[in-house]
Every structure is written in C-alpha cells, then in structure tokens.
C-alpha cells in the first residue's frame, strides 16, 4: 500500500545499537551516525573491550573528538561483561551516567566476544546487582553450542537461556538485540515492555538468507545473527508495522575493512550507518505504516531507557539518495550496505 507522503518531520531518532570502532575507522564512520541520530548506544566490543569506567570515558572522548564540530551527538556507553566484571564498577558507572547499560556476549558468539561467559550462572552475581540498580542488560541472543544449527541459535537462546534468566531475574531490564526470528517477535511482544524490549536492524527487515547466496556468495551480507528465512523477515516487518512499543531502532552498523570481509575467514558485520535511517523510512513507507515510524525510531527506545525523547527534529524528503559506493580508509576501503544503490528518501539539507 503506497503512501503519498513526500516530506516527514519527526523527532530526531536514536540508534540503540551501533559499532563505531576506533582510530581510522571511527573517524570515517562516526559522522554518518551523528548526522542521522542524536544519540547512539555504542557497542563495547573493541579489540581491547570496554570493561571499566575509565576506558569508557576515554573511548567516549575519542568518539567526540572524531565528530564534526557541528554535530550535537551524544554517545551512550556500554560495559562489556566478562567473567571478571566487578559489580561495583558497573554500579558506579551506572550512577555516574558513564554507562547506560551492560552488554552480554555469550562466549565467542560474534566479533571480539571472548568473554568466557559460557553459562549465565557465571555472571549471576553481576545480573543480581544490575537488577537491583535498574541497569539494562543488552543481549546478543544466540546459543553458542557448536552443535546447534546456525539458523536455530536465536530461537534456542530464548528457550535455553533467556527464559530461565528472566525467571531468576524478573525485574532485570533486558534488550534482546538485533532480533531476527518470528520466535523472538512472539516472545518479546507477549511480555511487559518495561522489562523486555528488542531492537531490529534494517538489513534483517529488508533481506532474507537467499540474498546471501544470490549470484554467488555475498560476504557483505554476512552478519550475526545470520539472515534468516523470509517468514522471519515478514514477522519482523509485521510487528513494527503494527506500532508495537516493544521494538525500536538498532542499526547494528558494524564496519569492517574490505580486507577483513574478503578473507578466508571473513568477519561478520554490515556497515549501514550511511543509509540506515533512510532504509527504515523506505520500509515503513512500503508497508503503509509511516504513522508508526516516529515511535520506532525516536520514542520507544527512550521510554524503555527512562530518558526524555530528543527535542531536536529531523526532516526527510522524498528525493533520491545515492548510497556511497565505498568509503576510503587509508589504503583500504569499507563497502557500505546497498553500496552505490539509490533510495527514494534523503535528509533535507
Ligand atoms: C558485530 C561486529 O562486527 O562487531 N557483527 C555483526 O555481525 N553484527 C557484532 C555483533 O553485533 O554481533
Ligand atoms: Zn552489533
């Protein structure tokens, strides 16, 4: 159902899950995020992960220094949990507003995730503290047992890990990140949105697993959680088109240098910061659901995190936007999601 809207002014969105990396890559990617979003939750899985307050402060400063001076961007930092995380460090960081949340990567679940957390019981004392102080837990929700089929890891995580975790910590605030399956949609939407929400990426809303193998293997569409069957993509689209408040924007923009994507062991992650917001608009428009765009992009996230929505607005216009073909980083390049393609929406200049 097409909607004949050619201009949208909305509350400036936030990206509740983004990887900005460091140094050369950070400098190249950060302004895309700063242009489209007022705030973003910054993932802590650096080569040397962010595990304490002083690292978070210095990474935050590094991000702000890399930003154009006309950007009023606010990075929201997260703490990378591992077997050795000290609950007091989390508590201090949360109360001093250094950390907005802590991130759980089950051991070796994705890029830079050697957390040694092989079972949730290993961090029960940490979760107990987070529940007590109201600090949200952000979860990469995939089982890590190598015998589980990669396409089933998310659904199995809900059964084997998330359900027991929520039974033991019923007041812990949790975001199940970058969900990809109908099982996740069904589970999340049936629960209290004060305690459990989920983010959804543009690529999981636009693509299914066939796309990864269309015309040859497409390493640039390899991300984790992996793209799923179309039935799952449809379930994700349906739930955001319904305006359900449990779901909000999290791009999972995850830049990798070309040499690392096109490698015998290629890295997982899709860099989409140059177009993520424009992709979401395109998706909502296609579904005839533009009336729910603002709540997904700008309202449901702040509500979950108990912070005000942004005062600024952003205006999008129906005008072709060409996604950059590549972004040069020294002698290497980063190839963006939908590289060189044209979208029908742009930012008003
Ligand atoms: C992310 C990365 O590269 O840091 N990769 C990805 O495939 N999404 C990590 C993550 O969020 O899983
Ligand atoms: Zn991510």
mmCIF file with all atom_site columns, C-alpha atoms and ligand atoms in Angstrom, residues 17 19 43 103 105 178 252 254, ligand 2:
data_model
loop_
_atom_site.group_PDB
_atom_site.id
_atom_site.type_symbol
_atom_site.label_atom_id
_atom_site.label_alt_id
_atom_site.label_comp_id
_atom_site.label_asym_id
_atom_site.label_entity_id
_atom_site.label_seq_id
_atom_site.pdbx_PDB_ins_code
_atom_site.Cartn_x
_atom_site.Cartn_y
_atom_site.Cartn_z
_atom_site.occupancy
_atom_site.B_iso_or_equiv
_atom_site.pdbx_formal_charge
_atom_site.auth_seq_id
_atom_site.auth_comp_id
_atom_site.auth_asym_id
_atom_site.auth_atom_id
_atom_site.pdbx_PDB_model_num
ATOM   1 C  CA  . UNK A 1 17  ? 22.966 -0.369  18.821 1.00 0.00 ? 17  UNK A CA  1
ATOM   2 C  CA  . UNK A 1 19  ? 29.636 -0.207  16.386 1.00 0.00 ? 19  UNK A CA  1
ATOM   3 C  CA  . UNK A 1 43  ? 28.978 -1.230  21.419 1.00 0.00 ? 43  UNK A CA  1
ATOM   4 C  CA  . UNK A 1 103 ? 26.389 -5.846  27.117 1.00 0.00 ? 103 UNK A CA  1
ATOM   5 C  CA  . UNK A 1 105 ? 28.107 -11.517 24.501 1.00 0.00 ? 105 UNK A CA  1
ATOM   6 C  CA  . UNK A 1 178 ? 19.047 -7.328  16.615 1.00 0.00 ? 178 UNK A CA  1
ATOM   7 C  CA  . UNK A 1 252 ? 23.872 -2.822  14.262 1.00 0.00 ? 252 UNK A CA  1
ATOM   8 C  CA  . UNK A 1 254 ? 29.280 -2.860  12.076 1.00 0.00 ? 254 UNK A CA  1
HETATM 9 ZN ZN1 . LIG B 2 .   ? 26.273 -5.411  16.956 1.00 0.00 ? 2   LIG B ZN1 1
#
